[in-house]
Amino acid sequence: SKKIYDLMYISTFRDTYLNPPKKIDIFNFGNWVKNEIIFLEWLHRYCKANDRHLTVLGASLVNKEKAIKEKNFFKKIFNDINWKFIERTRKRNTYRIIDKAFMLLGVDSTLAYEAFGRRLRVGFFGIRGSEYQLGSRKFGWPDKFKNKGPFWTNHLLEKEFERVIVNLTNYSSEQWQKILDKYQERVHSYNFSNALLRKLIKKNLKITEQVKK
């Protein structure tokens, strides 16, 4: 697809971001939000210093009021840079939108993994923390990846944040295709039209028919 967006951040916003409870189950939800805000402030500084345009792909679906809350949350951080908010609606064609982004950034969004499966440029930032339950938000969990790689980091460090974005900006198409070929099966494989699933269903239907006979 023709790229019409530069940097696109995949939001995971929830109402609890505005007034985070101290504890959910046994982990500190305040830390969950705090680390992401730190990340977003780095993203703000990077875009401003490097004249990059940012698009935030909204996550709130329930009603218009929640979408406004989400937009205002990001507006407080990105108010003085060139940015855009794409509200989530039931009619939004999310996959067509992400296909038109030069680079996607995500903390722990499932959509980020799906985008990688679609062979898009994606930066992963597993910065929720290593506290019990939060550890499952590291990149590639439950697989055991190193804490940093060519397009990901689990370190809450600004230099690591910039390293990932610079890498993704500078990779040629050929270089990125080689990285995808190396990691795609482990991260998120993509099978066009679910051909493998269709084949498996047909095979099992034939077995079922034979058993009935």
PDB file of C-alpha atoms in Angstrom:
ATOM      1  CA  SER A   1       0.000   0.000   0.000  1.00  0.00           C
ATOM      2  CA  LYS A   2       1.041   3.578  -0.579  1.00  0.00           C
ATOM      3  CA  LYS A   3       2.407   5.003   2.682  1.00  0.00           C
ATOM      4  CA  ILE A   4       0.472   8.097   3.755  1.00  0.00           C
ATOM      5  CA  TYR A   5       1.345   7.997   7.480  1.00  0.00           C
ATOM      6  CA  ASP A   6       4.826   8.373   8.944  1.00  0.00           C
ATOM      7  CA  LEU A   7       5.007   7.099  12.542  1.00  0.00           C
ATOM      8  CA  MET A   8       1.882   5.414  13.885  1.00  0.00           C
ATOM      9  CA  TYR A   9       1.432   4.577  17.566  1.00  0.00           C
ATOM     10  CA  ILE A  10      -1.026   1.785  18.334  1.00  0.00           C
ATOM     11  CA  SER A  11      -2.921   2.875  21.422  1.00  0.00           C
ATOM     12  CA  THR A  12      -3.967   0.499  24.214  1.00  0.00           C
ATOM     13  CA  PHE A  13      -5.781   3.238  26.134  1.00  0.00           C
ATOM     14  CA  ARG A  14      -8.359   2.339  28.775  1.00  0.00           C
ATOM     15  CA  ASP A  15     -10.354   4.551  31.180  1.00  0.00           C
ATOM     16  CA  THR A  16      -8.093   3.417  34.008  1.00  0.00           C
ATOM     17  CA  TYR A  17      -5.253   5.422  32.405  1.00  0.00           C
ATOM     18  CA  LEU A  18      -6.909   8.614  33.686  1.00  0.00           C
ATOM     19  CA  ASN A  19      -7.198   7.476  37.290  1.00  0.00           C
ATOM     20  CA  PRO A  20      -5.137   4.308  37.671  1.00  0.00           C
ATOM     21  CA  PRO A  21      -5.888   2.139  40.718  1.00  0.00           C
ATOM     22  CA  LYS A  22      -2.900   1.317  42.879  1.00  0.00           C
ATOM     23  CA  LYS A  23      -3.479  -2.399  42.606  1.00  0.00           C
ATOM     24  CA  ILE A  24      -5.124  -4.784  40.159  1.00  0.00           C
ATOM     25  CA  ASP A  25      -4.876  -8.313  41.457  1.00  0.00           C
ATOM     26  CA  ILE A  26      -1.360  -8.247  42.891  1.00  0.00           C
ATOM     27  CA  PHE A  27       0.490  -5.818  40.609  1.00  0.00           C
ATOM     28  CA  ASN A  28       0.705  -2.045  40.653  1.00  0.00           C
ATOM     29  CA  PHE A  29      -1.347  -0.687  37.751  1.00  0.00           C
ATOM     30  CA  GLY A  30       0.065   2.784  38.364  1.00  0.00           C
ATOM     31  CA  ASN A  31       3.463   1.495  37.203  1.00  0.00           C
ATOM     32  CA  TRP A  32       1.819   0.050  34.096  1.00  0.00           C
ATOM     33  CA  VAL A  33       0.557   3.492  33.056  1.00  0.00           C
ATOM     34  CA  LYS A  34       3.614   5.398  34.306  1.00  0.00           C
ATOM     35  CA  ASN A  35       6.029   3.507  32.071  1.00  0.00           C
ATOM     36  CA  GLU A  36       3.880   4.069  28.997  1.00  0.00           C
ATOM     37  CA  ILE A  37       3.650   7.805  29.685  1.00  0.00           C
ATOM     38  CA  ILE A  38       7.450   7.930  29.930  1.00  0.00           C
ATOM     39  CA  PHE A  39       7.602   6.184  26.555  1.00  0.00           C
ATOM     40  CA  LEU A  40       5.079   8.613  25.030  1.00  0.00           C
ATOM     41  CA  GLU A  41       7.082  11.599  26.284  1.00  0.00           C
ATOM     42  CA  TRP A  42      10.161  10.185  24.536  1.00  0.00           C
ATOM     43  CA  LEU A  43       8.087   9.762  21.389  1.00  0.00           C
ATOM     44  CA  HIS A  44       6.960  13.387  21.668  1.00  0.00           C
ATOM     45  CA  ARG A  45      10.552  14.630  22.006  1.00  0.00           C
ATOM     46  CA  TYR A  46      11.755  12.476  19.135  1.00  0.00           C
ATOM     47  CA  CYS A  47       9.024  13.660  16.757  1.00  0.00           C
ATOM     48  CA  LYS A  48       9.624  17.296  17.679  1.00  0.00           C
ATOM     49  CA  ALA A  49      13.415  17.094  17.317  1.00  0.00           C
ATOM     50  CA  ASN A  50      13.302  15.166  14.033  1.00  0.00           C
ATOM     51  CA  ASP A  51      10.220  16.781  12.456  1.00  0.00           C
ATOM     52  CA  ARG A  52       8.354  13.467  12.250  1.00  0.00           C
ATOM     53  CA  HIS A  53       4.587  13.294  11.881  1.00  0.00           C
ATOM     54  CA  LEU A  54       2.775  11.098  14.403  1.00  0.00           C
ATOM     55  CA  THR A  55      -0.571   9.347  14.092  1.00  0.00           C
ATOM     56  CA  VAL A  56      -2.227   7.719  17.108  1.00  0.00           C
ATOM     57  CA  LEU A  57      -4.487   4.810  16.238  1.00  0.00           C
ATOM     58  CA  GLY A  58      -7.261   4.934  18.837  1.00  0.00           C
ATOM     59  CA  ALA A  59      -8.363   1.932  20.908  1.00  0.00           C
ATOM     60  CA  SER A  60     -11.611   3.079  22.587  1.00  0.00           C
ATOM     61  CA  LEU A  61     -14.716   1.631  20.954  1.00  0.00           C
ATOM     62  CA  VAL A  62     -17.582   1.686  23.467  1.00  0.00           C
ATOM     63  CA  ASN A  63     -18.853   5.211  22.795  1.00  0.00           C
ATOM     64  CA  LYS A  64     -17.932   8.693  21.589  1.00  0.00           C
ATOM     65  CA  GLU A  65     -17.292   9.932  25.134  1.00  0.00           C
ATOM     66  CA  LYS A  66     -14.545   7.356  25.676  1.00  0.00           C
ATOM     67  CA  ALA A  67     -12.949   8.239  22.332  1.00  0.00           C
ATOM     68  CA  ILE A  68     -12.858  11.914  23.373  1.00  0.00           C
ATOM     69  CA  LYS A  69     -11.224  10.981  26.687  1.00  0.00           C
ATOM     70  CA  GLU A  70      -8.614   8.975  24.810  1.00  0.00           C
ATOM     71  CA  LYS A  71      -7.874  11.781  22.353  1.00  0.00           C
ATOM     72  CA  ASN A  72      -7.537  14.311  25.191  1.00  0.00           C
ATOM     73  CA  PHE A  73      -5.148  11.970  27.016  1.00  0.00           C
ATOM     74  CA  PHE A  74      -2.778  11.986  24.041  1.00  0.00           C
ATOM     75  CA  LYS A  75      -3.396  15.657  23.268  1.00  0.00           C
ATOM     76  CA  LYS A  76      -1.854  16.631  26.610  1.00  0.00           C
ATOM     77  CA  ILE A  77       1.374  14.894  25.576  1.00  0.00           C
ATOM     78  CA  PHE A  78       1.512  15.718  21.846  1.00  0.00           C
ATOM     79  CA  ASN A  79      -0.111  19.171  21.895  1.00  0.00           C
ATOM     80  CA  ASP A  80       2.825  21.043  20.272  1.00  0.00           C
ATOM     81  CA  ILE A  81       3.806  18.618  17.493  1.00  0.00           C
ATOM     82  CA  ASN A  82       2.300  17.631  14.163  1.00  0.00           C
ATOM     83  CA  TRP A  83       0.035  14.731  15.070  1.00  0.00           C
ATOM     84  CA  LYS A  84      -3.291  13.133  14.208  1.00  0.00           C
ATOM     85  CA  PHE A  85      -5.746  10.910  16.093  1.00  0.00           C
ATOM     86  CA  ILE A  86      -7.737   8.208  14.296  1.00  0.00           C
ATOM     87  CA  GLU A  87     -10.785   7.286  16.333  1.00  0.00           C
ATOM     88  CA  ARG A  88     -11.797   3.656  16.567  1.00  0.00           C
ATOM     89  CA  THR A  89     -15.247   2.949  15.170  1.00  0.00           C
ATOM     90  CA  ARG A  90     -17.019  -0.209  14.079  1.00  0.00           C
ATOM     91  CA  LYS A  91     -16.651   0.858  10.441  1.00  0.00           C
ATOM     92  CA  ARG A  92     -12.928   1.659  10.666  1.00  0.00           C
ATOM     93  CA  ASN A  93     -10.864  -0.576   8.390  1.00  0.00           C
ATOM     94  CA  THR A  94      -7.949  -0.950  10.781  1.00  0.00           C
ATOM     95  CA  TYR A  95      -5.830  -3.258   8.623  1.00  0.00           C
ATOM     96  CA  ARG A  96      -5.999  -0.970   5.606  1.00  0.00           C
ATOM     97  CA  ILE A  97      -4.955   1.934   7.811  1.00  0.00           C
ATOM     98  CA  ILE A  98      -1.906   0.222   9.310  1.00  0.00           C
ATOM     99  CA  ASP A  99      -0.866  -0.985   5.851  1.00  0.00           C
ATOM    100  CA  LYS A 100      -0.478   2.690   4.897  1.00  0.00           C
ATOM    101  CA  ALA A 101       1.927   3.521   7.752  1.00  0.00           C
ATOM    102  CA  PHE A 102       5.670   3.699   7.152  1.00  0.00           C
ATOM    103  CA  MET A 103       6.357   2.552  10.717  1.00  0.00           C
ATOM    104  CA  LEU A 104       4.171   1.231  13.541  1.00  0.00           C
ATOM    105  CA  LEU A 105       5.042   1.415  17.238  1.00  0.00           C
ATOM    106  CA  GLY A 106       3.443  -0.611  20.013  1.00  0.00           C
ATOM    107  CA  VAL A 107       3.936  -1.397  23.678  1.00  0.00           C
ATOM    108  CA  ASP A 108       1.898  -4.572  24.042  1.00  0.00           C
ATOM    109  CA  SER A 109      -0.853  -4.344  21.454  1.00  0.00           C
ATOM    110  CA  THR A 110      -2.013  -7.525  19.721  1.00  0.00           C
ATOM    111  CA  LEU A 111      -2.464  -5.417  16.595  1.00  0.00           C
ATOM    112  CA  ALA A 112       1.290  -4.699  16.574  1.00  0.00           C
ATOM    113  CA  TYR A 113       1.971  -8.438  16.309  1.00  0.00           C
ATOM    114  CA  GLU A 114      -0.636  -8.764  13.582  1.00  0.00           C
ATOM    115  CA  ALA A 115       1.036  -5.889  11.720  1.00  0.00           C
ATOM    116  CA  PHE A 116       4.354  -7.717  11.931  1.00  0.00           C
ATOM    117  CA  GLY A 117       2.616 -10.771  10.508  1.00  0.00           C
ATOM    118  CA  ARG A 118       1.542  -8.567   7.602  1.00  0.00           C
ATOM    119  CA  ARG A 119       5.270  -7.818   7.078  1.00  0.00           C
ATOM    120  CA  LEU A 120       4.985  -4.157   8.105  1.00  0.00           C
ATOM    121  CA  ARG A 121       7.738  -2.232   9.906  1.00  0.00           C
ATOM    122  CA  VAL A 122       6.924  -2.527  13.606  1.00  0.00           C
ATOM    123  CA  GLY A 123       8.832  -1.432  16.691  1.00  0.00           C
ATOM    124  CA  PHE A 124       8.007  -3.285  19.917  1.00  0.00           C
ATOM    125  CA  PHE A 125       8.610  -1.754  23.351  1.00  0.00           C
ATOM    126  CA  GLY A 126       8.033  -4.242  26.184  1.00  0.00           C
ATOM    127  CA  ILE A 127       8.417  -1.613  28.878  1.00  0.00           C
ATOM    128  CA  ARG A 128       5.626  -2.550  31.306  1.00  0.00           C
ATOM    129  CA  GLY A 129       8.150  -3.979  33.771  1.00  0.00           C
ATOM    130  CA  SER A 130       9.364  -7.331  35.062  1.00  0.00           C
ATOM    131  CA  GLU A 131       7.036  -7.470  38.077  1.00  0.00           C
ATOM    132  CA  TYR A 132       4.975 -10.678  38.261  1.00  0.00           C
ATOM    133  CA  GLN A 133       2.202 -10.642  35.618  1.00  0.00           C
ATOM    134  CA  LEU A 134       3.766  -7.615  33.904  1.00  0.00           C
ATOM    135  CA  GLY A 135       6.607  -9.848  32.703  1.00  0.00           C
ATOM    136  CA  SER A 136       4.192 -11.440  30.250  1.00  0.00           C
ATOM    137  CA  ARG A 137       4.127  -8.100  28.409  1.00  0.00           C
ATOM    138  CA  LYS A 138       7.742  -8.399  27.288  1.00  0.00           C
ATOM    139  CA  PHE A 139       8.315  -8.706  23.573  1.00  0.00           C
ATOM    140  CA  GLY A 140       7.428 -12.095  22.127  1.00  0.00           C
ATOM    141  CA  TRP A 141       6.176 -13.680  25.382  1.00  0.00           C
ATOM    142  CA  PRO A 142       5.848 -16.636  26.038  1.00  0.00           C
ATOM    143  CA  ASP A 143       8.750 -17.242  23.665  1.00  0.00           C
ATOM    144  CA  LYS A 144      12.072 -16.286  25.230  1.00  0.00           C
ATOM    145  CA  PHE A 145      13.625 -13.491  23.204  1.00  0.00           C
ATOM    146  CA  LYS A 146      16.621 -11.449  24.317  1.00  0.00           C
ATOM    147  CA  ASN A 147      15.753  -8.146  25.958  1.00  0.00           C
ATOM    148  CA  LYS A 148      16.718  -6.229  22.839  1.00  0.00           C
ATOM    149  CA  GLY A 149      16.927  -6.920  19.137  1.00  0.00           C
ATOM    150  CA  PRO A 150      16.864  -5.134  15.785  1.00  0.00           C
ATOM    151  CA  PHE A 151      13.245  -3.989  16.135  1.00  0.00           C
ATOM    152  CA  TRP A 152      12.433  -4.418  19.820  1.00  0.00           C
ATOM    153  CA  THR A 153      13.528  -3.600  23.347  1.00  0.00           C
ATOM    154  CA  ASN A 154      12.323  -4.466  26.844  1.00  0.00           C
ATOM    155  CA  HIS A 155      14.485  -1.762  28.440  1.00  0.00           C
ATOM    156  CA  LEU A 156      12.879   1.453  29.675  1.00  0.00           C
ATOM    157  CA  LEU A 157      15.733   3.592  28.356  1.00  0.00           C
ATOM    158  CA  GLU A 158      15.455   6.546  25.982  1.00  0.00           C
ATOM    159  CA  LYS A 159      18.584   5.505  24.081  1.00  0.00           C
ATOM    160  CA  GLU A 160      16.998   2.101  23.467  1.00  0.00           C
ATOM    161  CA  PHE A 161      13.803   3.768  22.280  1.00  0.00           C
ATOM    162  CA  GLU A 162      15.762   5.849  19.770  1.00  0.00           C
ATOM    163  CA  ARG A 163      17.862   2.854  18.670  1.00  0.00           C
ATOM    164  CA  VAL A 164      14.764   0.908  17.620  1.00  0.00           C
ATOM    165  CA  ILE A 165      13.192   3.836  15.756  1.00  0.00           C
ATOM    166  CA  VAL A 166      16.454   4.741  13.985  1.00  0.00           C
ATOM    167  CA  ASN A 167      16.935   1.096  12.964  1.00  0.00           C
ATOM    168  CA  LEU A 168      13.448   0.866  11.502  1.00  0.00           C
ATOM    169  CA  THR A 169      13.853   4.201   9.710  1.00  0.00           C
ATOM    170  CA  ASN A 170      17.167   3.264   8.123  1.00  0.00           C
ATOM    171  CA  TYR A 171      16.538  -0.332   7.076  1.00  0.00           C
ATOM    172  CA  SER A 172      16.212  -0.686   3.326  1.00  0.00           C
ATOM    173  CA  SER A 173      13.268  -2.732   2.055  1.00  0.00           C
ATOM    174  CA  GLU A 174      15.647  -5.599   1.331  1.00  0.00           C
ATOM    175  CA  GLN A 175      17.128  -5.489   4.843  1.00  0.00           C
ATOM    176  CA  TRP A 176      13.685  -5.448   6.435  1.00  0.00           C
ATOM    177  CA  GLN A 177      12.544  -8.410   4.345  1.00  0.00           C
ATOM    178  CA  LYS A 178      15.535 -10.430   5.580  1.00  0.00           C
ATOM    179  CA  ILE A 179      14.694  -9.560   9.208  1.00  0.00           C
ATOM    180  CA  LEU A 180      11.082 -10.584   8.625  1.00  0.00           C
ATOM    181  CA  ASP A 181      12.188 -13.880   7.106  1.00  0.00           C
ATOM    182  CA  LYS A 182      14.310 -14.558  10.186  1.00  0.00           C
ATOM    183  CA  TYR A 183      11.737 -13.715  12.879  1.00  0.00           C
ATOM    184  CA  GLN A 184       8.247 -13.944  11.389  1.00  0.00           C
ATOM    185  CA  GLU A 185       7.498 -17.575  12.229  1.00  0.00           C
ATOM    186  CA  ARG A 186       8.433 -16.982  15.887  1.00  0.00           C
ATOM    187  CA  VAL A 187       6.651 -13.652  16.278  1.00  0.00           C
ATOM    188  CA  HIS A 188       3.468 -13.907  14.203  1.00  0.00           C
ATOM    189  CA  SER A 189       3.123 -15.927  11.035  1.00  0.00           C
ATOM    190  CA  TYR A 190       0.599 -14.897   8.407  1.00  0.00           C
ATOM    191  CA  ASN A 191      -1.221 -17.279   6.112  1.00  0.00           C
ATOM    192  CA  PHE A 192      -3.153 -15.521   3.359  1.00  0.00           C
ATOM    193  CA  SER A 193      -6.848 -16.475   3.205  1.00  0.00           C
ATOM    194  CA  ASN A 194      -6.295 -18.975   6.043  1.00  0.00           C
ATOM    195  CA  ALA A 195      -5.225 -21.587   3.483  1.00  0.00           C
ATOM    196  CA  LEU A 196      -3.658 -23.842   6.131  1.00  0.00           C
ATOM    197  CA  LEU A 197      -6.757 -23.735   8.322  1.00  0.00           C
ATOM    198  CA  ARG A 198      -9.036 -24.430   5.358  1.00  0.00           C
ATOM    199  CA  LYS A 199      -6.876 -27.391   4.379  1.00  0.00           C
ATOM    200  CA  LEU A 200      -6.987 -28.760   7.933  1.00  0.00           C
ATOM    201  CA  ILE A 201     -10.798 -28.401   8.140  1.00  0.00           C
ATOM    202  CA  LYS A 202     -11.314 -30.128   4.796  1.00  0.00           C
ATOM    203  CA  LYS A 203      -9.006 -32.961   5.847  1.00  0.00           C
ATOM    204  CA  ASN A 204     -10.904 -33.495   9.108  1.00  0.00           C
ATOM    205  CA  LEU A 205     -14.282 -33.324   7.368  1.00  0.00           C
ATOM    206  CA  LYS A 206     -13.184 -36.098   5.016  1.00  0.00           C
ATOM    207  CA  ILE A 207     -12.047 -38.202   7.974  1.00  0.00           C
ATOM    208  CA  THR A 208     -15.406 -37.606   9.692  1.00  0.00           C
ATOM    209  CA  GLU A 209     -17.320 -38.621   6.563  1.00  0.00           C
ATOM    210  CA  GLN A 210     -15.258 -41.798   6.220  1.00  0.00           C
ATOM    211  CA  VAL A 211     -15.916 -42.714   9.866  1.00  0.00           C
ATOM    212  CA  LYS A 212     -19.669 -42.211   9.390  1.00  0.00           C
ATOM    213  CA  LYS A 213     -19.644 -44.513   6.344  1.00  0.00           C
TER     214      LYS A 213
END
